[in-house]
Coordinates of C-alpha atoms in Angstrom, one line a residue:
X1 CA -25.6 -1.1 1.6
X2 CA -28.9 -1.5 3.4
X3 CA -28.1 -1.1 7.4
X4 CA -30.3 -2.6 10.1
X5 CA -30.0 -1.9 14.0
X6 CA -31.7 -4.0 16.4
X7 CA -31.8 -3.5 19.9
X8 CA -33.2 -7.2 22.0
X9 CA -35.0 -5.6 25.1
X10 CA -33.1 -2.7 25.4
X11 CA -33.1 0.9 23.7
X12 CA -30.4 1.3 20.9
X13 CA -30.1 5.5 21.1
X14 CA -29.1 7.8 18.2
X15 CA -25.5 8.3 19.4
X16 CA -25.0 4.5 19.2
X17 CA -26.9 4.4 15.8
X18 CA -24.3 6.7 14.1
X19 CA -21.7 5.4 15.1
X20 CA -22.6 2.0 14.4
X21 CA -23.3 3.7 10.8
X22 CA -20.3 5.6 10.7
X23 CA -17.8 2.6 11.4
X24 CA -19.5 0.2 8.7
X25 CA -19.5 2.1 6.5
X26 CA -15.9 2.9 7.0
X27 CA -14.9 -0.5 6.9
X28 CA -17.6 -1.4 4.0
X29 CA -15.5 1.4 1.6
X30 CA -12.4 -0.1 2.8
X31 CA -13.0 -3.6 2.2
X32 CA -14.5 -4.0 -1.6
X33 CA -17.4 -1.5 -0.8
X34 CA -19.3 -5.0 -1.6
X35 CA -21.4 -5.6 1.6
X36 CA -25.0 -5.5 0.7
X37 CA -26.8 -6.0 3.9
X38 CA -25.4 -5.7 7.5
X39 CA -27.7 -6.3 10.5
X40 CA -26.3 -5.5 14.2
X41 CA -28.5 -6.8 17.0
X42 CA -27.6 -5.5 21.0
X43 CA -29.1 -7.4 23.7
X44 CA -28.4 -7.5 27.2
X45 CA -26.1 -10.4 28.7
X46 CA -26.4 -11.1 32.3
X47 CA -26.6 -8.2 34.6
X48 CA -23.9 -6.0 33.7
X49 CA -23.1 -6.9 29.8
X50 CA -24.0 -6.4 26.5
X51 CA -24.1 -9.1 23.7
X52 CA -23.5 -7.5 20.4
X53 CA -23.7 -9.6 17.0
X54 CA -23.1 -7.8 12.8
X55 CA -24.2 -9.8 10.2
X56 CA -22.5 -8.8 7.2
X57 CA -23.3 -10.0 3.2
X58 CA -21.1 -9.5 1.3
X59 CA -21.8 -9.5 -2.7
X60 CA -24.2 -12.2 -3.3
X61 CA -23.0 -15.4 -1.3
X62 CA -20.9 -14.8 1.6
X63 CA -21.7 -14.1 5.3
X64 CA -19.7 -13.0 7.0
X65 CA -20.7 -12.8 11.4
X66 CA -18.9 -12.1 14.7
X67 CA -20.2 -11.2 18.2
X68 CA -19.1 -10.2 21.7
X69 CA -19.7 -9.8 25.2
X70 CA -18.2 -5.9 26.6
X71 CA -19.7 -4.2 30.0
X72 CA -21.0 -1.0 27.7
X73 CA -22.5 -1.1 24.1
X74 CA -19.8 0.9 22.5
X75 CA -17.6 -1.3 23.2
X76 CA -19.3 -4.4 22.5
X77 CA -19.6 -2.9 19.0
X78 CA -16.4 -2.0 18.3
X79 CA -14.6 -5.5 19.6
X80 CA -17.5 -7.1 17.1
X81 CA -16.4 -4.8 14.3
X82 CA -12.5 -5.0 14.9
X83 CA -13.5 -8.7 14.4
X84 CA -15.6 -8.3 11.2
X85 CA -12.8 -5.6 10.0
X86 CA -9.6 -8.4 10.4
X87 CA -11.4 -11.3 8.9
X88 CA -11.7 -9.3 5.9
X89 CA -8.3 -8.2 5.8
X90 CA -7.8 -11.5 6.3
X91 CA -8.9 -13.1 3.1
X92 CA -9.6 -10.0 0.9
X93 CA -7.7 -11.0 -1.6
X94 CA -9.1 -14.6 -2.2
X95 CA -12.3 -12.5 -2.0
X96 CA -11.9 -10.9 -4.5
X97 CA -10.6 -14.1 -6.5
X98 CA -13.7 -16.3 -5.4
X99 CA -16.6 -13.2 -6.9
X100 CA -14.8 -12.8 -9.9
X101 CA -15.0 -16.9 -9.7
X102 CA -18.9 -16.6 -8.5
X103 CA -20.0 -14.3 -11.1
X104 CA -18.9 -16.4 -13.9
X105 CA -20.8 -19.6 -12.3
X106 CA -24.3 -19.6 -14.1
X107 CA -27.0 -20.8 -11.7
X108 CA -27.5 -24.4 -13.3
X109 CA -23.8 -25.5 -11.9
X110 CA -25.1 -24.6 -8.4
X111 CA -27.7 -27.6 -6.7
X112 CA -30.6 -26.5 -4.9
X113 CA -31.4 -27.7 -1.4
X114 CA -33.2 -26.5 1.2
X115 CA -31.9 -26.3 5.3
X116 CA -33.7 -27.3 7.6
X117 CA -33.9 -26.5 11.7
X118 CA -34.6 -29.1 13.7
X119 CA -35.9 -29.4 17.4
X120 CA -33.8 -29.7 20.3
X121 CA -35.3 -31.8 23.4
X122 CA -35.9 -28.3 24.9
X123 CA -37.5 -26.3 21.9
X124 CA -39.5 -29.5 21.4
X125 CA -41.0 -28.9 25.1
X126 CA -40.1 -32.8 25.4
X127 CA -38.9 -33.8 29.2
X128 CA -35.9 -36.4 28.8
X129 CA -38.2 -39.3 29.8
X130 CA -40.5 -38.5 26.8
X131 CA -37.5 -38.0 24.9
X132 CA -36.6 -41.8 25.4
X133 CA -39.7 -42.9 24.3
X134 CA -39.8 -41.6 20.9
X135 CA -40.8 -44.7 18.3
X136 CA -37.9 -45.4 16.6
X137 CA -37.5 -43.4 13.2
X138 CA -40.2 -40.8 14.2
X139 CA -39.1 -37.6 12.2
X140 CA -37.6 -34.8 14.9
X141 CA -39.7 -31.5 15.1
X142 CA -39.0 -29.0 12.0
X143 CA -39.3 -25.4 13.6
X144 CA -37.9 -23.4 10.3
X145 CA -36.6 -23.8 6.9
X146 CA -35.3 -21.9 4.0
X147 CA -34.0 -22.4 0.3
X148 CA -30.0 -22.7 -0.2
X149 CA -27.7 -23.6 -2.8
X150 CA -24.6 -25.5 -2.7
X151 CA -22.3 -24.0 -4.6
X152 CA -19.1 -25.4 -6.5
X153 CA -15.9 -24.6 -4.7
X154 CA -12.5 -25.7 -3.8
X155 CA -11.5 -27.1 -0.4
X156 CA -10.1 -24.1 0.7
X157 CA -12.5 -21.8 -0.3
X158 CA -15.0 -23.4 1.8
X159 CA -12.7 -23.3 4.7
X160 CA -12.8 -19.4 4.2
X161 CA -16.6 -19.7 4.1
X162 CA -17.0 -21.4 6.8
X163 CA -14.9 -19.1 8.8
X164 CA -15.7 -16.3 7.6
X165 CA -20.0 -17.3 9.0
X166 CA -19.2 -18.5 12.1
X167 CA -20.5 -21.9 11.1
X168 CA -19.3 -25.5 12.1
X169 CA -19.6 -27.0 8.9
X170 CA -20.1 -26.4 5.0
X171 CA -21.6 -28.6 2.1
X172 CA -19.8 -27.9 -1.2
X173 CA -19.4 -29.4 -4.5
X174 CA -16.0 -30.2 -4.8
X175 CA -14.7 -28.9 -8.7
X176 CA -12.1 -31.4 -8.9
X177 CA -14.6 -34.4 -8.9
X178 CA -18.1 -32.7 -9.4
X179 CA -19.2 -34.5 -5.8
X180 CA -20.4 -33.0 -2.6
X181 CA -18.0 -32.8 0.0
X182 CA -18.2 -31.5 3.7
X183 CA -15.6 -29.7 5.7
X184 CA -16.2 -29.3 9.7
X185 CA -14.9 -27.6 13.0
X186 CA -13.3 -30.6 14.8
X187 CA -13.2 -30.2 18.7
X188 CA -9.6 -30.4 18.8
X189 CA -9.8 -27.0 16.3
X190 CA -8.7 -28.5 13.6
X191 CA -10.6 -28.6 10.2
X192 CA -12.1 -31.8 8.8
X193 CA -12.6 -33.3 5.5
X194 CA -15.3 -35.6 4.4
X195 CA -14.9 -37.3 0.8
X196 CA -17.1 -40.2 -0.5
X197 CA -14.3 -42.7 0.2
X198 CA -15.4 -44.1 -3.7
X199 CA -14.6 -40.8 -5.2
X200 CA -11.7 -40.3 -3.7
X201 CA -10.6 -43.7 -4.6
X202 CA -11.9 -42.8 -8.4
X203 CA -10.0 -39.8 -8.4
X204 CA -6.8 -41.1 -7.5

């Protein structure tokens, strides 16, 4: 398990260090003993806060994030982790289930893709008049990228992916059909489901 501690303009002491180390690696040998990379970042909030966000990989494919806002850094940390720690206890058995499923999938069932990070009007440095006067179909501003794959899963393990990252949505190749599919955070809370209305009908 490779262990990264970032402090965002503020000083992250030894004290906090260990026992950021200490209770990870507790819950790492608890939970599957799988994680392979963990970053925590602490950066003040406001005037009197502290933000405090763990990044957790766990085996190959699954991220796994939480964050919160305490008054002291300790405690920050430890609401974060309590929240890392119960959303694996949540699903650790279909965890389990869905690497044993993972490591069995050769890479040529998995599609390559790459994500892309697009521009809001304020990272573009575009004022709102500006904004309206975009020609119509100019490409938005691309300020990062990286290379993904979307992976072959059922519906409810990409609901438990998605969960599990903190993420509002998930592109997955549904198994039962062999087509993508895309699951999503609805405002309501509620969990959405986008099939190709063609292969649902096909499937039927």
């Amino acid at each position: 398990m490779e262990l990264a501690i970032h402090g965002k303009q503020m000083d992250v002491g030894d004290g906090l260090r260990t026992h950021v180390t200490t209770k990870l690696e507790e819950i790492n040998s608890k939970y599957f003993n799988r994680a392979i990379d963990i970053t925590v970042t602490f950066a003040p909030e406001g005037h009197a806060f502290i933000k405090t966000h763990v990044s957790l990989r766990v085996g190959k494919d699954i991220l796994v994030t939480a964050q919160s806002i305490e008054p002291d850094a300790y405690t920050s940390f430890d609401v974060t982790a309590e929240k890392i720690a119960k959303q694996l206890r949540r699903y650790k058995r279909r965890l389990r289930d869905h690497h044993e499923r993972m490591d069995q999938t050769p890479e040529t069932e998995m599609m390559k893709a790459t994500a892309y990070v697009l521009a809001t009007q304020e990272l573009s440095g575009k004022t709102e008049e500006e904004e309206d006067d975009i020609p119509q179909g100019e490409d938005p501003v691309i300020v990062a990228e990286q290379p993904m794959q979307i992976q072959r899963m059922s519906v409810s393990d990409a609901v438990m992916r998605m969960d599990l990252s903190g993420n509002n949505a998930i592109l997955f190749r549904n198994p039962r059909n062999n087509h993508l599919n895309m699951i999503y955070r609805r405002a309501d809370g509620n969990i959405g489901w986008v099939e190709p209305e063609e292969v649902a009908s096909a499937a039927e």
